Tab-separated table of C-alpha atoms in Angstrom:
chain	number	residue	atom	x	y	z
Z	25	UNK	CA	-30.876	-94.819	13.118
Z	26	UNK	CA	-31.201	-91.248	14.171
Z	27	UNK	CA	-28.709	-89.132	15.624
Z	28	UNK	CA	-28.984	-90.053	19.141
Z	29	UNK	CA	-29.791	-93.519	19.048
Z	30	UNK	CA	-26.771	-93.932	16.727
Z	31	UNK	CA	-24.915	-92.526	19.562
Z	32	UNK	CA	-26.266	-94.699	22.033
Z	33	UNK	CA	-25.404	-97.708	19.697
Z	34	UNK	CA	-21.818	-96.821	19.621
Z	35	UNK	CA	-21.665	-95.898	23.247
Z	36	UNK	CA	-23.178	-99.636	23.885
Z	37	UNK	CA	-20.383	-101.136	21.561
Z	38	UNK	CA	-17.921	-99.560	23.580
Z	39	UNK	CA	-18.836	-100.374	26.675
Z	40	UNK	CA	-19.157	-104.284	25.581
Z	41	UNK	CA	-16.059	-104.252	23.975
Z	42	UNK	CA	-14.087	-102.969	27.310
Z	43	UNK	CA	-15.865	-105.763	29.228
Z	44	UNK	CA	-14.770	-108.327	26.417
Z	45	UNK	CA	-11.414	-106.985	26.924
Z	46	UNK	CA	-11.004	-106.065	23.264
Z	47	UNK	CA	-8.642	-103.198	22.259
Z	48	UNK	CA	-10.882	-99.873	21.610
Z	49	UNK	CA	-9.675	-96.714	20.758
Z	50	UNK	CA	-12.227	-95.954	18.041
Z	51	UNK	CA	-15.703	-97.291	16.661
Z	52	UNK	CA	-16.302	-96.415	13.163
Z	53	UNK	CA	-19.575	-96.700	10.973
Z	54	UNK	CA	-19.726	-99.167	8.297
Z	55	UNK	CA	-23.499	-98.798	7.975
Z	56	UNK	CA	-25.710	-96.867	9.354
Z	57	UNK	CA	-29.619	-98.409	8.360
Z	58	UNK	CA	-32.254	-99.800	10.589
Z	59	UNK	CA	-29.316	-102.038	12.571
Z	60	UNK	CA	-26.068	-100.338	12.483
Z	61	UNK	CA	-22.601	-101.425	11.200
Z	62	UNK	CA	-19.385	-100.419	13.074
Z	63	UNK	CA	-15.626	-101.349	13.150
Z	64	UNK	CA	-14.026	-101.343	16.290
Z	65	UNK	CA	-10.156	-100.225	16.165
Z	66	UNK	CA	-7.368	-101.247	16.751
Z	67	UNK	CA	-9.582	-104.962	17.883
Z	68	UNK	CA	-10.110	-105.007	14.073
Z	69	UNK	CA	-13.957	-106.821	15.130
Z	70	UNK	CA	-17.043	-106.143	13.197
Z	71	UNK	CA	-19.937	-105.383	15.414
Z	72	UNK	CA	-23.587	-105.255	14.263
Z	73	UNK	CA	-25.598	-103.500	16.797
Z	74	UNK	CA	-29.590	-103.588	16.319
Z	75	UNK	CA	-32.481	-102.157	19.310
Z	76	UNK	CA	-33.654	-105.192	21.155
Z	77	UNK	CA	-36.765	-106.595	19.516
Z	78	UNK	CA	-35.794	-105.497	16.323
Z	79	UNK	CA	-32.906	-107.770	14.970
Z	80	UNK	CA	-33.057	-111.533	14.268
Z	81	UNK	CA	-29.447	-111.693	15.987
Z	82	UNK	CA	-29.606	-114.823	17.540
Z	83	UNK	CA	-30.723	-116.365	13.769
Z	84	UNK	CA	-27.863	-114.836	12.365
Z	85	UNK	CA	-25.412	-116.091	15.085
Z	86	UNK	CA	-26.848	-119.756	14.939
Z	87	UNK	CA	-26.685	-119.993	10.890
Z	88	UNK	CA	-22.689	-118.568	11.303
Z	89	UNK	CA	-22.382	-121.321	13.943
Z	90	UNK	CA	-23.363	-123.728	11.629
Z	91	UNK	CA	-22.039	-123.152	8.712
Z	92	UNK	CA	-18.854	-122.421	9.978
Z	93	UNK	CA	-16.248	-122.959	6.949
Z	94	UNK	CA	-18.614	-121.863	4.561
Z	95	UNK	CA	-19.392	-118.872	1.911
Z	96	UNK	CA	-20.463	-116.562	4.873
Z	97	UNK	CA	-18.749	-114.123	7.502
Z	98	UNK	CA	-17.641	-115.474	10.284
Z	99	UNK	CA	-18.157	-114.735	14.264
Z	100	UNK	CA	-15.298	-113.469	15.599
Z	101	UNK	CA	-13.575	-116.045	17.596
Z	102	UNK	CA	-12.034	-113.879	20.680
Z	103	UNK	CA	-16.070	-113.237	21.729
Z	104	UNK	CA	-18.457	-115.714	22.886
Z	105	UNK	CA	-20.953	-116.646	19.695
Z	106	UNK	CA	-24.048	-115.043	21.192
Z	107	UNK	CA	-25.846	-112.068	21.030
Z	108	UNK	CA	-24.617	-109.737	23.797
Z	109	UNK	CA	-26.751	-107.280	24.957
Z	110	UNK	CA	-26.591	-103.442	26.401
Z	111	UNK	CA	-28.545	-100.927	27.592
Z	112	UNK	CA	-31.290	-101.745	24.875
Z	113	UNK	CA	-29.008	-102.890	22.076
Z	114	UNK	CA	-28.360	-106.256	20.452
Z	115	UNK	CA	-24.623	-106.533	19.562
Z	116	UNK	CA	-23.027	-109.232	17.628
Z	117	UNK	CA	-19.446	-109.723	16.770
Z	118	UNK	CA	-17.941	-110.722	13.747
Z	119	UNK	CA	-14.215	-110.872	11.723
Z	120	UNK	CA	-13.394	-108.484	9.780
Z	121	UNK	CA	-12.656	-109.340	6.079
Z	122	UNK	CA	-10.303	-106.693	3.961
Z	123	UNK	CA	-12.051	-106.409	0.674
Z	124	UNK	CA	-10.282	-106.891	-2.481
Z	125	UNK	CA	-11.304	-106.438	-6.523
Z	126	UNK	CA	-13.379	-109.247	-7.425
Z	127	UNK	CA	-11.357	-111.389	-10.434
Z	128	UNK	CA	-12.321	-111.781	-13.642
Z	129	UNK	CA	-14.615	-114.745	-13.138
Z	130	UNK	CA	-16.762	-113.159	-10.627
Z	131	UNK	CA	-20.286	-114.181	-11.989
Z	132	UNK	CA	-19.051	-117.989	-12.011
Z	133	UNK	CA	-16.960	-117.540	-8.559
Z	134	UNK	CA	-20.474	-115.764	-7.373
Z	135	UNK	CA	-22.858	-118.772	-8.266
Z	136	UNK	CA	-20.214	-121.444	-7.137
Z	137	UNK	CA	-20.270	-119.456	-3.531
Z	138	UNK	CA	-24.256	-119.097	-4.009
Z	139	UNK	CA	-24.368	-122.639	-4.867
Z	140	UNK	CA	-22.305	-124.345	-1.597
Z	141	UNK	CA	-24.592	-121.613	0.698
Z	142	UNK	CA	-27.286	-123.071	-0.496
Z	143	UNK	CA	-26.107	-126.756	0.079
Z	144	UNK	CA	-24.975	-125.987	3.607
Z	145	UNK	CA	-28.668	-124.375	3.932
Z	146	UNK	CA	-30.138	-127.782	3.465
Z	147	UNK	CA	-28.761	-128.792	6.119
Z	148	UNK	CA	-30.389	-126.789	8.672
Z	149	UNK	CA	-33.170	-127.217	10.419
Z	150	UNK	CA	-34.253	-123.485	11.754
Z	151	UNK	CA	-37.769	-121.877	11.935
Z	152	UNK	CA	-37.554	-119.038	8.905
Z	153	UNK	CA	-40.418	-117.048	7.249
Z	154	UNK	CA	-41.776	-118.683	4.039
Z	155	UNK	CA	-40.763	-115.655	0.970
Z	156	UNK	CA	-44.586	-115.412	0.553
Z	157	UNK	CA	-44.950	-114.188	3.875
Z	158	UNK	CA	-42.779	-111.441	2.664
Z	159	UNK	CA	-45.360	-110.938	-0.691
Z	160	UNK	CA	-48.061	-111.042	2.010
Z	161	UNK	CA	-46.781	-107.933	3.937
Z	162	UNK	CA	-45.925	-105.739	0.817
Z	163	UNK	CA	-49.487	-106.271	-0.263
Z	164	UNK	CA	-50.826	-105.073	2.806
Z	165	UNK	CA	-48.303	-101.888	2.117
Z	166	UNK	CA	-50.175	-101.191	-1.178
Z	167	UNK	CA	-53.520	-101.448	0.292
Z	168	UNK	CA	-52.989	-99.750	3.160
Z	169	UNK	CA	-53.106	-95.966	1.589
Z	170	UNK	CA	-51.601	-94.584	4.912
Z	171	UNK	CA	-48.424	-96.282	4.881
Z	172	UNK	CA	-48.074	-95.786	1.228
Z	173	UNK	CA	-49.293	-92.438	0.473
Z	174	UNK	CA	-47.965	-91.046	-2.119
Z	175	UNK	CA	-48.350	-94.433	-4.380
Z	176	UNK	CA	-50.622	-93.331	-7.289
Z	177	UNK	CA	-53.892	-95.552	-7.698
Z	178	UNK	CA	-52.709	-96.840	-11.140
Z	179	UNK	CA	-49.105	-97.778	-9.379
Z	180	UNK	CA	-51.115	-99.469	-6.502
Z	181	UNK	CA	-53.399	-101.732	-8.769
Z	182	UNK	CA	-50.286	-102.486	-10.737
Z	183	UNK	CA	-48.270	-103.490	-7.625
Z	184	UNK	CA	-50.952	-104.955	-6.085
Z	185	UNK	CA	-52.041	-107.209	-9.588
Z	186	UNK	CA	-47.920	-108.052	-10.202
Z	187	UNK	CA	-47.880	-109.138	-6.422
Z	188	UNK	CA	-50.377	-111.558	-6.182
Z	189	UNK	CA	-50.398	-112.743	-9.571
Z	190	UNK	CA	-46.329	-113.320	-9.575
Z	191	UNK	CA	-46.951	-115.301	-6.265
Z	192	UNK	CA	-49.675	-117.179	-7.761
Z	193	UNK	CA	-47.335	-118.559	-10.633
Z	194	UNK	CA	-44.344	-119.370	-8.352
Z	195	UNK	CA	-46.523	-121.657	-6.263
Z	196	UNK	CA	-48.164	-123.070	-9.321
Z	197	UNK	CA	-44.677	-124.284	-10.489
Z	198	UNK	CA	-44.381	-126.709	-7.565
Z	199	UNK	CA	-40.767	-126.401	-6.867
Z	200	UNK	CA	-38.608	-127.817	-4.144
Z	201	UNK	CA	-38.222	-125.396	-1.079
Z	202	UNK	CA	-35.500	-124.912	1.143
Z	203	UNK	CA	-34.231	-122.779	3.803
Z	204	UNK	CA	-32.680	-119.254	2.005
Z	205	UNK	CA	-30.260	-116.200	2.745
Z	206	UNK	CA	-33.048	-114.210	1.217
Z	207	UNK	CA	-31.554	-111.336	-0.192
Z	208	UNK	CA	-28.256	-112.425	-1.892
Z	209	UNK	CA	-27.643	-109.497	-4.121
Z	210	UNK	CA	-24.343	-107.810	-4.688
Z	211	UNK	CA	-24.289	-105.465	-1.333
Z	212	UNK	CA	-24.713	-108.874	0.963
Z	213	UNK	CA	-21.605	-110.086	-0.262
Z	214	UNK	CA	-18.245	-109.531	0.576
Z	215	UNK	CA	-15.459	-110.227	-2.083
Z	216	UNK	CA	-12.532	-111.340	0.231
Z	217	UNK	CA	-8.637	-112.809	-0.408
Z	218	UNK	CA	-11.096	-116.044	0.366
Z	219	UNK	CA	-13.231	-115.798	-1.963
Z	220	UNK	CA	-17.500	-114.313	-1.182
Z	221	UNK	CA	-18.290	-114.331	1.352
Z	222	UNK	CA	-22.230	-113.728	2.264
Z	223	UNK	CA	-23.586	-110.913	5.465
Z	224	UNK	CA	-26.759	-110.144	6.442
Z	225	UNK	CA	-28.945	-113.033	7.173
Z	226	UNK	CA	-32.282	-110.574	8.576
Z	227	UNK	CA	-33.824	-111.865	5.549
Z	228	UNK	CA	-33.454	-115.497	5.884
Z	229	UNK	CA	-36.649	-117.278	4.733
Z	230	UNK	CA	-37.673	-120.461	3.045
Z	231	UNK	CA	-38.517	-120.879	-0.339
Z	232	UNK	CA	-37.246	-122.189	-4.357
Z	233	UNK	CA	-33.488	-121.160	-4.486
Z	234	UNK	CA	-35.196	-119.244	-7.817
Z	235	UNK	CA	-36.209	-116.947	-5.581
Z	236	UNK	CA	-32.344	-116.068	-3.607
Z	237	UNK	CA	-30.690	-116.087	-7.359
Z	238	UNK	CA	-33.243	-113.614	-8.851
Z	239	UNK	CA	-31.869	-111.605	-6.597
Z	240	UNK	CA	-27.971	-111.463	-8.222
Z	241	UNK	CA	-26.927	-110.276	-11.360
Z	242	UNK	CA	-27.976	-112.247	-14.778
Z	243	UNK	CA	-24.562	-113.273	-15.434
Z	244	UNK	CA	-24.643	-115.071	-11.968
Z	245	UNK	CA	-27.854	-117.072	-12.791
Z	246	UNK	CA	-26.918	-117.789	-15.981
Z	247	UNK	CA	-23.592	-119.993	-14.080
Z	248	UNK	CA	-26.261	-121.625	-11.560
Z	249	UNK	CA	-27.153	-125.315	-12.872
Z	250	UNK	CA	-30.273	-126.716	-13.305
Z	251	UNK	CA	-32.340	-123.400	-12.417
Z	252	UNK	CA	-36.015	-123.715	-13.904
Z	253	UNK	CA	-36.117	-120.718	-16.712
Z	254	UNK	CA	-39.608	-120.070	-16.089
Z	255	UNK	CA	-39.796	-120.048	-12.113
Z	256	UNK	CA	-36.403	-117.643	-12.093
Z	257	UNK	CA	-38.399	-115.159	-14.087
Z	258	UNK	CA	-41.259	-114.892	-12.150
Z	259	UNK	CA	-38.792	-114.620	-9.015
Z	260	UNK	CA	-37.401	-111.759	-10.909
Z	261	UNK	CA	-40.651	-110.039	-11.467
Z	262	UNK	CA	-41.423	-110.897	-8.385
Z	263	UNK	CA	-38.839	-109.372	-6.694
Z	264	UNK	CA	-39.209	-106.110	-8.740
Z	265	UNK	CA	-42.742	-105.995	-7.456
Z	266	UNK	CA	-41.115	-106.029	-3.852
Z	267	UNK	CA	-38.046	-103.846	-4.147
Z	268	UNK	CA	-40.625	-101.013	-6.174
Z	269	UNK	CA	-43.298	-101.612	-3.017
Z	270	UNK	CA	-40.912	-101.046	-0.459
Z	271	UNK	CA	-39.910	-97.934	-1.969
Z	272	UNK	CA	-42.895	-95.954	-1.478
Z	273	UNK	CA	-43.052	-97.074	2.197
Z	274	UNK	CA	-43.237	-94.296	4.360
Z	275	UNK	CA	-40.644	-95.637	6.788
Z	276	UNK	CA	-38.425	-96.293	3.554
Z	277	UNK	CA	-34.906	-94.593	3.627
Z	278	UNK	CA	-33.354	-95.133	0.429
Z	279	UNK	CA	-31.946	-92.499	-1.074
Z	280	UNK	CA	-34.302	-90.976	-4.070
Z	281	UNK	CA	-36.157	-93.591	-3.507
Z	282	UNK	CA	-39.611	-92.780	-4.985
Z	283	UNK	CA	-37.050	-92.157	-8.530
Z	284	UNK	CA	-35.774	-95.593	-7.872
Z	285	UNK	CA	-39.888	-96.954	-7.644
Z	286	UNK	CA	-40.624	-95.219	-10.993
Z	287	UNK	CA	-38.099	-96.698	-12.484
Z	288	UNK	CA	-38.981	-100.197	-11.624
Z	289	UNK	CA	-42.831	-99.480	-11.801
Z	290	UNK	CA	-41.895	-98.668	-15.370
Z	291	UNK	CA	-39.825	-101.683	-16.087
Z	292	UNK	CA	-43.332	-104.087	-14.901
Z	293	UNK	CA	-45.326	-102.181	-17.379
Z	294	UNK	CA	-42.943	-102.728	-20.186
Z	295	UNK	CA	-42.953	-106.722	-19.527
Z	296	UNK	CA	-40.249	-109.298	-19.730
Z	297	UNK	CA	-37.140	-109.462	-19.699
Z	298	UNK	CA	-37.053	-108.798	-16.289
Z	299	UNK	CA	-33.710	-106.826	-14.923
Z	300	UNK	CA	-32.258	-107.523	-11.661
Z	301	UNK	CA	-32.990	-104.788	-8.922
Z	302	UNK	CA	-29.332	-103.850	-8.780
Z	303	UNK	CA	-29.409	-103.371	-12.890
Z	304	UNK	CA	-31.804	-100.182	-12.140
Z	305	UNK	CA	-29.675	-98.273	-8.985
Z	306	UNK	CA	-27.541	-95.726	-10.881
């Protein structure tokens, strides 16, 4: 968010949190992206605060509400579980987990947690994008020259090519579908003194669970049972293709991130193995 809506985010957090009665003497910034991240003080709440229209709040809200107990952050039990809105925001409210160094088994600890999400996904019947939906809309990035601009032609067919064709192969495989987190990779979990625990459901969507553990380190897929070999790599690719697309979006705010789409633009032209996304941010 810019400078003044960030500021009108905050202000919209504090006002809510004086009519929840919570104690606020300060409202920090955790994260400050296309929804914003604070910590209220001394309430010790986690807020997430998104414009309305713009957030999938009440998605995120329903999934913590039911799977309460499970590998994911919880709501924060002194505020109604519902989005709460203000003066133009969406504002959720969730606990506040102290992080702590991940032990020495984190890639097996990582999969188990992956693992039970995924089992507690099954359960739950919600209306979530299908992951090609997702392939759909960074293909019309590439081929829309305007909102990629300074994507070389080359780059574009290759994107483009890796895209469909990547897509194309994952369907072909026939696998099981199921309702996903989306993007499970190391920055959407938290490593609490309970063990991961999983944030950031905006990318929920339905698809192979290939496609949520190409997403995490190799060490973590290599501890997830019965995975099929093939299907995980073209998730991988896959999601290369998608991480290196968004990248030269002209809305796109990671940091060096045109650097960042070389790099992985590089990576599809060299061919298999395919690294995880996180592998290539140095």
């Amino acid at each position: 968010m810019d400078p003044g809506t960030l500021s009108r985010a905050t202000a919209a957090v504090t006002a809510l949190a004086g009519e929840l009665r919570l104690p606020i003497d300060d409202v920090v910034v955790v994260r400050n992206s296309n929804k914003v991240s604070v910590r209220v003080l001394p309430a010790d709440v986690f807020a997430r605060v998104a414009p309305l229209g713009q957030e999938v709040a009440a998605l995120e809200v329903e999934l913590a509400r039911r799977l309460a107990g499970g590998p994911i952050a919880a709501l924060e039990p002194r505020v109604e579980p519902r989005v709460h809105e203000r003066d133009g925001f969406a504002v959720t409210w969730w606990t506040h987990y102290e992080v702590v160094p991940a032990g020495p088994d984190l890639p097996g600890v990582y999969a188990g947690a992956l693992r039970r999400l995924h089992a507690g996904l099954r359960t739950v019947e919600l209306a979530a994008p299908h992951f090609l939906d997702r392939v759909a809309a960074a293909e019309r990035l590439v081929t829309h020259r305007d909102e990629t601009p300074a994507l070389a032609d080359a780059d574009r067919r290759l994107l483009l090519d890796t895209l469909r064709d990547a897509g194309d192969r994952i369907r072909a495989r026939g696998a099981a579908e199921q309702l996903l987190h989306g993007e499970p990779h190391p920055g959407n979990v938290l490593s609490t003194h309970d063990g991961p625990r999983f944030i950031d459901f905006e990318t929920c969507c339905s698809g192979p669970v290939e496609f949520d553990v190409a997403h995490t380190p190799e060490e973590v897929g290599a501890r997830y049972p019965n995975l099929d070999p093939v299907l995980l790599a073209e998730c991988r690719r896959l999601v290369l293709a998608l991480v290196a697309t968004w990248r030269w979006d002209v809305r796109d705010e990671f940091p060096d991130g045109h650097h960042h789409g070389r790099t992985i633009l590089s990576m599809l032209r060299q061919g298999p193995p395919w690294p995880t996304p996180g592998a290539l941010v140095t």
